[in-house]
């Protein structure tokens, strides 16, 4: 997810070689893992077995179950981070493989595997170039992993390559609206549009080493269709009465997210 602890004015940058983007995000997530993710990782949270999406932890069933039944499926998580989401799928009977380019994140995942006994393969690689065979998976998914931190022009066709015909792709990222409403100065999204939608794509936030990818809906539709996906659904999660402020990721407040979509979940199927 957007790892800014405080938002600054974004500077849109032009295309660069993919390795630069990958290296920048490894630096970002090495820092975030050291400061927040590794210290906060607990066996209880990592192995809960309950699927919750996004910064407000909205239950899978409350969203109409975008993942569907996962028991018996071969699943790849692109940008798995500390792999807590894959661990929950393993508890539900899936056969997950976690893919992430950041060694520190995978080290936390391996520590959690040792502490919980929930073990599945972890692969150190960017989502743009995954060293796994073609047509190996029934489901590819990302929750603020590749969906935000990898170049869609590269990771979407890679997801298609990894999926079997008829396989599904499900991913969550920041909503377009939230991205347009984050203020120039540090703070959370407000009630005004503060930047042009037509300039969205590859963004580096001042003071942060990472590079995020934010696309308009028309661009997501184009890229998915160009690479052989049929779009089945677009969910705009709304936090329920039991939701709480996240406390670390501060793109939007809970009050804001109950009025406008802060996140979006895309569901597509490989033709």
PDB file of C-alpha atoms in Angstrom:
ATOM      1  CA  UNK A   1       0.000   0.000   0.000  1.00  0.00           C
ATOM      2  CA  UNK A   2       1.037   3.577  -0.266  1.00  0.00           C
ATOM      3  CA  UNK A   3       3.839   3.544   2.261  1.00  0.00           C
ATOM      4  CA  UNK A   4       4.001   7.282   2.926  1.00  0.00           C
ATOM      5  CA  UNK A   5       3.654   7.994   6.609  1.00  0.00           C
ATOM      6  CA  UNK A   6       3.030  11.580   5.464  1.00  0.00           C
ATOM      7  CA  UNK A   7       2.116  12.700   1.972  1.00  0.00           C
ATOM      8  CA  UNK A   8       3.970  15.331   0.032  1.00  0.00           C
ATOM      9  CA  UNK A   9       3.446  16.895  -3.366  1.00  0.00           C
ATOM     10  CA  UNK A  10       3.902  14.228  -6.037  1.00  0.00           C
ATOM     11  CA  UNK A  11       6.209  14.767  -8.957  1.00  0.00           C
ATOM     12  CA  UNK A  12       5.188  12.869 -12.078  1.00  0.00           C
ATOM     13  CA  UNK A  13       8.235  11.482 -13.856  1.00  0.00           C
ATOM     14  CA  UNK A  14       8.730  10.048 -17.269  1.00  0.00           C
ATOM     15  CA  UNK A  15       9.511   6.456 -18.205  1.00  0.00           C
ATOM     16  CA  UNK A  16      12.818   4.998 -17.029  1.00  0.00           C
ATOM     17  CA  UNK A  17      14.358   1.563 -17.213  1.00  0.00           C
ATOM     18  CA  UNK A  18      12.455  -0.938 -15.079  1.00  0.00           C
ATOM     19  CA  UNK A  19      15.441  -1.876 -12.898  1.00  0.00           C
ATOM     20  CA  UNK A  20      15.515   1.702 -11.561  1.00  0.00           C
ATOM     21  CA  UNK A  21      11.905   1.395 -10.427  1.00  0.00           C
ATOM     22  CA  UNK A  22      12.525  -1.981  -8.827  1.00  0.00           C
ATOM     23  CA  UNK A  23      15.631  -0.775  -6.978  1.00  0.00           C
ATOM     24  CA  UNK A  24      13.821   2.313  -5.705  1.00  0.00           C
ATOM     25  CA  UNK A  25      11.000   0.226  -4.292  1.00  0.00           C
ATOM     26  CA  UNK A  26      13.342  -2.285  -2.692  1.00  0.00           C
ATOM     27  CA  UNK A  27      14.941   0.659  -0.862  1.00  0.00           C
ATOM     28  CA  UNK A  28      11.509   1.954   0.162  1.00  0.00           C
ATOM     29  CA  UNK A  29      10.270  -1.360   1.513  1.00  0.00           C
ATOM     30  CA  UNK A  30      13.538  -2.224   3.220  1.00  0.00           C
ATOM     31  CA  UNK A  31      13.096   0.981   5.232  1.00  0.00           C
ATOM     32  CA  UNK A  32       9.381   0.392   5.860  1.00  0.00           C
ATOM     33  CA  UNK A  33       9.967  -3.195   6.890  1.00  0.00           C
ATOM     34  CA  UNK A  34      12.658  -2.152   9.359  1.00  0.00           C
ATOM     35  CA  UNK A  35      10.611   0.679  10.871  1.00  0.00           C
ATOM     36  CA  UNK A  36       7.122  -0.838  10.900  1.00  0.00           C
ATOM     37  CA  UNK A  37       6.370  -4.198   9.305  1.00  0.00           C
ATOM     38  CA  UNK A  38       8.908  -6.489  10.935  1.00  0.00           C
ATOM     39  CA  UNK A  39       8.426  -5.097  14.480  1.00  0.00           C
ATOM     40  CA  UNK A  40       4.626  -5.339  14.141  1.00  0.00           C
ATOM     41  CA  UNK A  41       4.500  -8.839  12.610  1.00  0.00           C
ATOM     42  CA  UNK A  42       2.985 -11.360  15.028  1.00  0.00           C
ATOM     43  CA  UNK A  43       2.092 -15.028  14.569  1.00  0.00           C
ATOM     44  CA  UNK A  44      -1.518 -14.266  15.574  1.00  0.00           C
ATOM     45  CA  UNK A  45      -2.016 -11.681  12.826  1.00  0.00           C
ATOM     46  CA  UNK A  46       0.052 -13.474  10.189  1.00  0.00           C
ATOM     47  CA  UNK A  47      -1.804 -16.743  10.521  1.00  0.00           C
ATOM     48  CA  UNK A  48      -5.339 -15.596  11.296  1.00  0.00           C
ATOM     49  CA  UNK A  49      -6.884 -17.359   8.295  1.00  0.00           C
ATOM     50  CA  UNK A  50      -9.365 -14.513   7.784  1.00  0.00           C
ATOM     51  CA  UNK A  51      -9.272 -12.612   4.492  1.00  0.00           C
ATOM     52  CA  UNK A  52      -9.413  -8.846   5.012  1.00  0.00           C
ATOM     53  CA  UNK A  53      -8.691  -6.258   2.344  1.00  0.00           C
ATOM     54  CA  UNK A  54      -7.000  -2.878   2.430  1.00  0.00           C
ATOM     55  CA  UNK A  55      -6.051  -0.402   5.113  1.00  0.00           C
ATOM     56  CA  UNK A  56      -9.411  -0.742   6.875  1.00  0.00           C
ATOM     57  CA  UNK A  57      -9.450  -4.539   6.914  1.00  0.00           C
ATOM     58  CA  UNK A  58     -12.741  -5.059   5.086  1.00  0.00           C
ATOM     59  CA  UNK A  59     -13.811  -8.711   5.162  1.00  0.00           C
ATOM     60  CA  UNK A  60     -13.743 -10.676   1.919  1.00  0.00           C
ATOM     61  CA  UNK A  61     -17.372 -11.784   2.370  1.00  0.00           C
ATOM     62  CA  UNK A  62     -18.518  -8.193   2.884  1.00  0.00           C
ATOM     63  CA  UNK A  63     -17.161  -7.376  -0.584  1.00  0.00           C
ATOM     64  CA  UNK A  64     -19.002 -10.199  -2.306  1.00  0.00           C
ATOM     65  CA  UNK A  65     -15.951 -12.519  -2.113  1.00  0.00           C
ATOM     66  CA  UNK A  66     -13.853 -11.207  -5.042  1.00  0.00           C
ATOM     67  CA  UNK A  67     -11.339 -14.028  -4.558  1.00  0.00           C
ATOM     68  CA  UNK A  68     -13.997 -16.718  -4.543  1.00  0.00           C
ATOM     69  CA  UNK A  69     -13.306 -20.259  -3.343  1.00  0.00           C
ATOM     70  CA  UNK A  70      -9.533 -20.765  -3.061  1.00  0.00           C
ATOM     71  CA  UNK A  71      -9.322 -24.304  -1.681  1.00  0.00           C
ATOM     72  CA  UNK A  72      -7.210 -26.473  -3.964  1.00  0.00           C
ATOM     73  CA  UNK A  73      -6.051 -23.582  -6.152  1.00  0.00           C
ATOM     74  CA  UNK A  74      -2.484 -22.790  -7.184  1.00  0.00           C
ATOM     75  CA  UNK A  75      -2.094 -19.131  -6.265  1.00  0.00           C
ATOM     76  CA  UNK A  76       0.657 -16.571  -6.858  1.00  0.00           C
ATOM     77  CA  UNK A  77       0.842 -13.341  -4.851  1.00  0.00           C
ATOM     78  CA  UNK A  78       2.679 -10.650  -6.817  1.00  0.00           C
ATOM     79  CA  UNK A  79       4.380  -8.291  -4.417  1.00  0.00           C
ATOM     80  CA  UNK A  80       3.633 -10.358  -1.326  1.00  0.00           C
ATOM     81  CA  UNK A  81       5.630  -8.269   1.165  1.00  0.00           C
ATOM     82  CA  UNK A  82       5.635 -10.177   4.450  1.00  0.00           C
ATOM     83  CA  UNK A  83       3.182 -12.675   2.881  1.00  0.00           C
ATOM     84  CA  UNK A  84       0.424 -12.380   5.508  1.00  0.00           C
ATOM     85  CA  UNK A  85      -2.239 -12.540   2.782  1.00  0.00           C
ATOM     86  CA  UNK A  86      -0.781 -15.707   1.258  1.00  0.00           C
ATOM     87  CA  UNK A  87      -0.641 -17.226   4.742  1.00  0.00           C
ATOM     88  CA  UNK A  88      -4.380 -16.667   5.144  1.00  0.00           C
ATOM     89  CA  UNK A  89      -5.012 -18.347   1.784  1.00  0.00           C
ATOM     90  CA  UNK A  90      -2.863 -21.294   2.825  1.00  0.00           C
ATOM     91  CA  UNK A  91      -4.998 -21.669   5.932  1.00  0.00           C
ATOM     92  CA  UNK A  92      -8.027 -21.829   3.615  1.00  0.00           C
ATOM     93  CA  UNK A  93      -6.569 -24.677   1.571  1.00  0.00           C
ATOM     94  CA  UNK A  94      -4.867 -22.839  -1.290  1.00  0.00           C
ATOM     95  CA  UNK A  95      -1.327 -23.565  -2.498  1.00  0.00           C
ATOM     96  CA  UNK A  96       0.238 -20.086  -2.528  1.00  0.00           C
ATOM     97  CA  UNK A  97       3.586 -18.874  -3.795  1.00  0.00           C
ATOM     98  CA  UNK A  98       4.712 -15.449  -2.609  1.00  0.00           C
ATOM     99  CA  UNK A  99       6.784 -13.276  -4.943  1.00  0.00           C
ATOM    100  CA  UNK A 100       8.525 -10.090  -3.785  1.00  0.00           C
ATOM    101  CA  UNK A 101      11.741  -8.253  -4.734  1.00  0.00           C
ATOM    102  CA  UNK A 102      12.670  -7.061  -1.214  1.00  0.00           C
ATOM    103  CA  UNK A 103      14.891  -9.432   0.786  1.00  0.00           C
ATOM    104  CA  UNK A 104      13.972  -7.815   4.126  1.00  0.00           C
ATOM    105  CA  UNK A 105      10.266  -8.405   3.545  1.00  0.00           C
ATOM    106  CA  UNK A 106      10.842 -12.040   2.647  1.00  0.00           C
ATOM    107  CA  UNK A 107      13.030 -12.464   5.728  1.00  0.00           C
ATOM    108  CA  UNK A 108      10.085 -11.365   7.879  1.00  0.00           C
ATOM    109  CA  UNK A 109       7.842 -13.798   5.980  1.00  0.00           C
ATOM    110  CA  UNK A 110      10.262 -16.650   6.632  1.00  0.00           C
ATOM    111  CA  UNK A 111      10.407 -15.758  10.323  1.00  0.00           C
ATOM    112  CA  UNK A 112       6.614 -15.878  10.462  1.00  0.00           C
ATOM    113  CA  UNK A 113       6.609 -19.211   8.656  1.00  0.00           C
ATOM    114  CA  UNK A 114       8.995 -20.616  11.244  1.00  0.00           C
ATOM    115  CA  UNK A 115       6.890 -19.277  14.118  1.00  0.00           C
ATOM    116  CA  UNK A 116       3.529 -20.438  12.745  1.00  0.00           C
ATOM    117  CA  UNK A 117       4.403 -23.599  10.830  1.00  0.00           C
ATOM    118  CA  UNK A 118       2.562 -22.272   7.757  1.00  0.00           C
ATOM    119  CA  UNK A 119       5.127 -22.841   5.037  1.00  0.00           C
ATOM    120  CA  UNK A 120       4.888 -22.154   1.312  1.00  0.00           C
ATOM    121  CA  UNK A 121       7.391 -21.095  -1.375  1.00  0.00           C
ATOM    122  CA  UNK A 122       8.755 -17.549  -1.369  1.00  0.00           C
ATOM    123  CA  UNK A 123      10.460 -16.203  -4.500  1.00  0.00           C
ATOM    124  CA  UNK A 124      12.683 -13.117  -4.556  1.00  0.00           C
ATOM    125  CA  UNK A 125      11.772 -11.339  -7.786  1.00  0.00           C
ATOM    126  CA  UNK A 126       9.936  -8.272  -9.088  1.00  0.00           C
ATOM    127  CA  UNK A 127       6.422  -8.808 -10.419  1.00  0.00           C
ATOM    128  CA  UNK A 128       7.594  -7.543 -13.802  1.00  0.00           C
ATOM    129  CA  UNK A 129       9.888 -10.575 -14.236  1.00  0.00           C
ATOM    130  CA  UNK A 130       8.902 -13.687 -12.266  1.00  0.00           C
ATOM    131  CA  UNK A 131      11.110 -16.795 -12.614  1.00  0.00           C
ATOM    132  CA  UNK A 132       8.209 -19.255 -12.592  1.00  0.00           C
ATOM    133  CA  UNK A 133       6.808 -21.367 -15.450  1.00  0.00           C
ATOM    134  CA  UNK A 134       4.040 -20.327 -17.822  1.00  0.00           C
ATOM    135  CA  UNK A 135       0.459 -21.316 -16.994  1.00  0.00           C
ATOM    136  CA  UNK A 136       1.304 -22.441 -13.450  1.00  0.00           C
ATOM    137  CA  UNK A 137      -1.511 -20.799 -11.476  1.00  0.00           C
ATOM    138  CA  UNK A 138      -5.285 -20.636 -11.193  1.00  0.00           C
ATOM    139  CA  UNK A 139      -5.266 -17.287  -9.370  1.00  0.00           C
ATOM    140  CA  UNK A 140      -2.900 -14.308  -9.312  1.00  0.00           C
ATOM    141  CA  UNK A 141      -3.550 -11.538  -6.830  1.00  0.00           C
ATOM    142  CA  UNK A 142      -2.050  -8.458  -5.271  1.00  0.00           C
ATOM    143  CA  UNK A 143      -3.090  -6.342  -2.313  1.00  0.00           C
ATOM    144  CA  UNK A 144      -1.035  -3.156  -2.507  1.00  0.00           C
ATOM    145  CA  UNK A 145       1.864  -5.130  -3.970  1.00  0.00           C
ATOM    146  CA  UNK A 146       2.490  -5.246  -7.699  1.00  0.00           C
ATOM    147  CA  UNK A 147      -0.832  -3.431  -8.075  1.00  0.00           C
ATOM    148  CA  UNK A 148       0.786  -0.235  -6.745  1.00  0.00           C
ATOM    149  CA  UNK A 149       4.548  -0.741  -6.922  1.00  0.00           C
ATOM    150  CA  UNK A 150       5.161  -2.498 -10.269  1.00  0.00           C
ATOM    151  CA  UNK A 151       4.796  -1.094 -13.775  1.00  0.00           C
ATOM    152  CA  UNK A 152       1.410  -2.285 -15.113  1.00  0.00           C
ATOM    153  CA  UNK A 153       2.789  -2.343 -18.660  1.00  0.00           C
ATOM    154  CA  UNK A 154       5.092  -5.131 -17.489  1.00  0.00           C
ATOM    155  CA  UNK A 155       3.388  -6.913 -14.581  1.00  0.00           C
ATOM    156  CA  UNK A 156      -0.041  -7.321 -16.177  1.00  0.00           C
ATOM    157  CA  UNK A 157       1.331  -9.356 -19.125  1.00  0.00           C
ATOM    158  CA  UNK A 158       3.516 -11.267 -16.647  1.00  0.00           C
ATOM    159  CA  UNK A 159       0.406 -12.136 -14.614  1.00  0.00           C
ATOM    160  CA  UNK A 160      -1.270 -13.355 -17.783  1.00  0.00           C
ATOM    161  CA  UNK A 161       1.752 -15.546 -18.600  1.00  0.00           C
ATOM    162  CA  UNK A 162       1.670 -17.122 -15.147  1.00  0.00           C
ATOM    163  CA  UNK A 163      -2.064 -17.886 -15.282  1.00  0.00           C
ATOM    164  CA  UNK A 164      -3.699 -20.886 -16.874  1.00  0.00           C
ATOM    165  CA  UNK A 165      -6.409 -20.191 -19.446  1.00  0.00           C
ATOM    166  CA  UNK A 166      -9.475 -19.080 -17.520  1.00  0.00           C
ATOM    167  CA  UNK A 167      -7.350 -18.158 -14.497  1.00  0.00           C
ATOM    168  CA  UNK A 168      -8.304 -15.093 -12.485  1.00  0.00           C
ATOM    169  CA  UNK A 169      -6.450 -11.916 -11.584  1.00  0.00           C
ATOM    170  CA  UNK A 170      -7.595  -9.968  -8.502  1.00  0.00           C
ATOM    171  CA  UNK A 171      -5.818  -6.858  -7.224  1.00  0.00           C
ATOM    172  CA  UNK A 172      -6.389  -3.958  -4.841  1.00  0.00           C
ATOM    173  CA  UNK A 173      -4.848  -0.496  -5.058  1.00  0.00           C
ATOM    174  CA  UNK A 174      -5.559   3.127  -4.131  1.00  0.00           C
ATOM    175  CA  UNK A 175      -8.627   4.586  -5.831  1.00  0.00           C
ATOM    176  CA  UNK A 176      -8.190   7.182  -8.531  1.00  0.00           C
ATOM    177  CA  UNK A 177     -10.274   9.626  -6.509  1.00  0.00           C
ATOM    178  CA  UNK A 178      -8.116   9.317  -3.392  1.00  0.00           C
ATOM    179  CA  UNK A 179      -4.975   9.858  -5.452  1.00  0.00           C
ATOM    180  CA  UNK A 180      -6.422  13.041  -6.940  1.00  0.00           C
ATOM    181  CA  UNK A 181      -7.412  14.405  -3.520  1.00  0.00           C
ATOM    182  CA  UNK A 182      -4.205  13.958  -1.486  1.00  0.00           C
ATOM    183  CA  UNK A 183      -2.917  17.462  -0.642  1.00  0.00           C
ATOM    184  CA  UNK A 184       0.384  18.902  -1.765  1.00  0.00           C
ATOM    185  CA  UNK A 185       1.516  19.386   1.810  1.00  0.00           C
ATOM    186  CA  UNK A 186       1.702  16.468   4.277  1.00  0.00           C
ATOM    187  CA  UNK A 187      -1.766  15.289   5.163  1.00  0.00           C
ATOM    188  CA  UNK A 188      -4.653  13.110   4.072  1.00  0.00           C
ATOM    189  CA  UNK A 189      -7.091  13.307   1.172  1.00  0.00           C
ATOM    190  CA  UNK A 190      -9.545  16.189   1.370  1.00  0.00           C
ATOM    191  CA  UNK A 191     -12.708  17.185  -0.473  1.00  0.00           C
ATOM    192  CA  UNK A 192     -11.103  18.925  -3.475  1.00  0.00           C
ATOM    193  CA  UNK A 193      -9.431  17.644  -6.633  1.00  0.00           C
ATOM    194  CA  UNK A 194      -5.822  18.742  -6.324  1.00  0.00           C
ATOM    195  CA  UNK A 195      -4.060  17.281  -9.354  1.00  0.00           C
ATOM    196  CA  UNK A 196      -4.942  16.390 -12.955  1.00  0.00           C
ATOM    197  CA  UNK A 197      -6.063  12.859 -13.666  1.00  0.00           C
ATOM    198  CA  UNK A 198      -4.499  12.884 -17.121  1.00  0.00           C
ATOM    199  CA  UNK A 199      -0.994  13.150 -15.617  1.00  0.00           C
ATOM    200  CA  UNK A 200      -1.341   9.959 -13.572  1.00  0.00           C
ATOM    201  CA  UNK A 201       0.880   6.954 -14.115  1.00  0.00           C
ATOM    202  CA  UNK A 202       4.354   6.771 -12.561  1.00  0.00           C
ATOM    203  CA  UNK A 203       4.774   8.932  -9.454  1.00  0.00           C
ATOM    204  CA  UNK A 204       7.625   9.547  -7.043  1.00  0.00           C
ATOM    205  CA  UNK A 205       6.613  11.322  -3.817  1.00  0.00           C
ATOM    206  CA  UNK A 206       9.075  13.904  -2.434  1.00  0.00           C
ATOM    207  CA  UNK A 207      11.078  12.575   0.454  1.00  0.00           C
ATOM    208  CA  UNK A 208      10.322   8.919  -0.362  1.00  0.00           C
ATOM    209  CA  UNK A 209      12.588   6.558  -2.321  1.00  0.00           C
ATOM    210  CA  UNK A 210       9.739   4.472  -3.793  1.00  0.00           C
ATOM    211  CA  UNK A 211       7.893   4.826  -7.081  1.00  0.00           C
ATOM    212  CA  UNK A 212       4.134   4.231  -7.263  1.00  0.00           C
ATOM    213  CA  UNK A 213       1.924   3.549 -10.285  1.00  0.00           C
ATOM    214  CA  UNK A 214      -1.529   5.149 -10.342  1.00  0.00           C
ATOM    215  CA  UNK A 215      -3.780   4.617 -13.353  1.00  0.00           C
ATOM    216  CA  UNK A 216      -7.119   6.031 -14.388  1.00  0.00           C
ATOM    217  CA  UNK A 217      -9.868   3.461 -14.905  1.00  0.00           C
ATOM    218  CA  UNK A 218      -9.666   3.878 -18.682  1.00  0.00           C
ATOM    219  CA  UNK A 219      -5.978   2.957 -18.609  1.00  0.00           C
ATOM    220  CA  UNK A 220      -6.565  -0.107 -16.420  1.00  0.00           C
ATOM    221  CA  UNK A 221      -9.290  -1.262 -18.821  1.00  0.00           C
ATOM    222  CA  UNK A 222      -7.039  -0.729 -21.829  1.00  0.00           C
ATOM    223  CA  UNK A 223      -4.022  -2.532 -20.350  1.00  0.00           C
ATOM    224  CA  UNK A 224      -6.060  -5.472 -19.079  1.00  0.00           C
ATOM    225  CA  UNK A 225      -7.846  -5.947 -22.392  1.00  0.00           C
ATOM    226  CA  UNK A 226      -4.664  -5.525 -24.431  1.00  0.00           C
ATOM    227  CA  UNK A 227      -3.061  -8.365 -22.488  1.00  0.00           C
ATOM    228  CA  UNK A 228      -5.859 -10.872 -22.809  1.00  0.00           C
ATOM    229  CA  UNK A 229      -8.036 -10.260 -19.756  1.00  0.00           C
ATOM    230  CA  UNK A 230     -11.796  -9.965 -19.527  1.00  0.00           C
ATOM    231  CA  UNK A 231     -12.851  -7.635 -16.708  1.00  0.00           C
ATOM    232  CA  UNK A 232     -15.439  -9.210 -14.431  1.00  0.00           C
ATOM    233  CA  UNK A 233     -15.825  -6.661 -11.645  1.00  0.00           C
ATOM    234  CA  UNK A 234     -14.588  -3.450 -10.091  1.00  0.00           C
ATOM    235  CA  UNK A 235     -15.244  -3.221  -6.347  1.00  0.00           C
ATOM    236  CA  UNK A 236     -15.053   0.053  -4.400  1.00  0.00           C
ATOM    237  CA  UNK A 237     -14.820  -1.064  -0.762  1.00  0.00           C
ATOM    238  CA  UNK A 238     -16.627   0.923   1.909  1.00  0.00           C
ATOM    239  CA  UNK A 239     -15.457   0.410   5.521  1.00  0.00           C
ATOM    240  CA  UNK A 240     -18.110  -1.015   7.826  1.00  0.00           C
ATOM    241  CA  UNK A 241     -19.060   0.001  11.367  1.00  0.00           C
ATOM    242  CA  UNK A 242     -16.285  -2.126  12.890  1.00  0.00           C
ATOM    243  CA  UNK A 243     -13.484  -0.466  10.889  1.00  0.00           C
ATOM    244  CA  UNK A 244     -10.794   1.573  12.643  1.00  0.00           C
ATOM    245  CA  UNK A 245      -8.198   4.117  11.557  1.00  0.00           C
ATOM    246  CA  UNK A 246      -5.089   2.325  10.372  1.00  0.00           C
ATOM    247  CA  UNK A 247      -2.591   4.305  12.420  1.00  0.00           C
ATOM    248  CA  UNK A 248       0.323   4.065   9.976  1.00  0.00           C
ATOM    249  CA  UNK A 249      -0.849   4.433   6.390  1.00  0.00           C
ATOM    250  CA  UNK A 250      -2.552   7.805   6.293  1.00  0.00           C
ATOM    251  CA  UNK A 251      -3.699   8.381   2.706  1.00  0.00           C
ATOM    252  CA  UNK A 252      -7.315   8.877   3.841  1.00  0.00           C
ATOM    253  CA  UNK A 253      -9.240   9.001   7.084  1.00  0.00           C
ATOM    254  CA  UNK A 254     -11.919   6.489   7.966  1.00  0.00           C
ATOM    255  CA  UNK A 255     -14.543   9.218   7.700  1.00  0.00           C
ATOM    256  CA  UNK A 256     -13.362  10.057   4.169  1.00  0.00           C
ATOM    257  CA  UNK A 257     -13.405   6.381   3.130  1.00  0.00           C
ATOM    258  CA  UNK A 258     -16.994   6.024   4.283  1.00  0.00           C
ATOM    259  CA  UNK A 259     -18.036   8.836   1.928  1.00  0.00           C
ATOM    260  CA  UNK A 260     -15.888   8.126  -1.144  1.00  0.00           C
ATOM    261  CA  UNK A 261     -13.975   5.094  -2.439  1.00  0.00           C
ATOM    262  CA  UNK A 262     -10.442   5.086  -1.053  1.00  0.00           C
ATOM    263  CA  UNK A 263      -9.511   1.780  -2.666  1.00  0.00           C
ATOM    264  CA  UNK A 264     -10.550  -0.343  -5.622  1.00  0.00           C
ATOM    265  CA  UNK A 265     -10.414  -4.068  -6.312  1.00  0.00           C
ATOM    266  CA  UNK A 266     -10.242  -5.256  -9.912  1.00  0.00           C
ATOM    267  CA  UNK A 267     -11.303  -8.775 -10.907  1.00  0.00           C
ATOM    268  CA  UNK A 268     -10.372 -10.097 -14.345  1.00  0.00           C
ATOM    269  CA  UNK A 269     -10.065 -13.462 -16.067  1.00  0.00           C
ATOM    270  CA  UNK A 270      -7.518 -14.635 -18.596  1.00  0.00           C
ATOM    271  CA  UNK A 271      -9.219 -15.333 -21.907  1.00  0.00           C
TER     272      UNK A 271
END
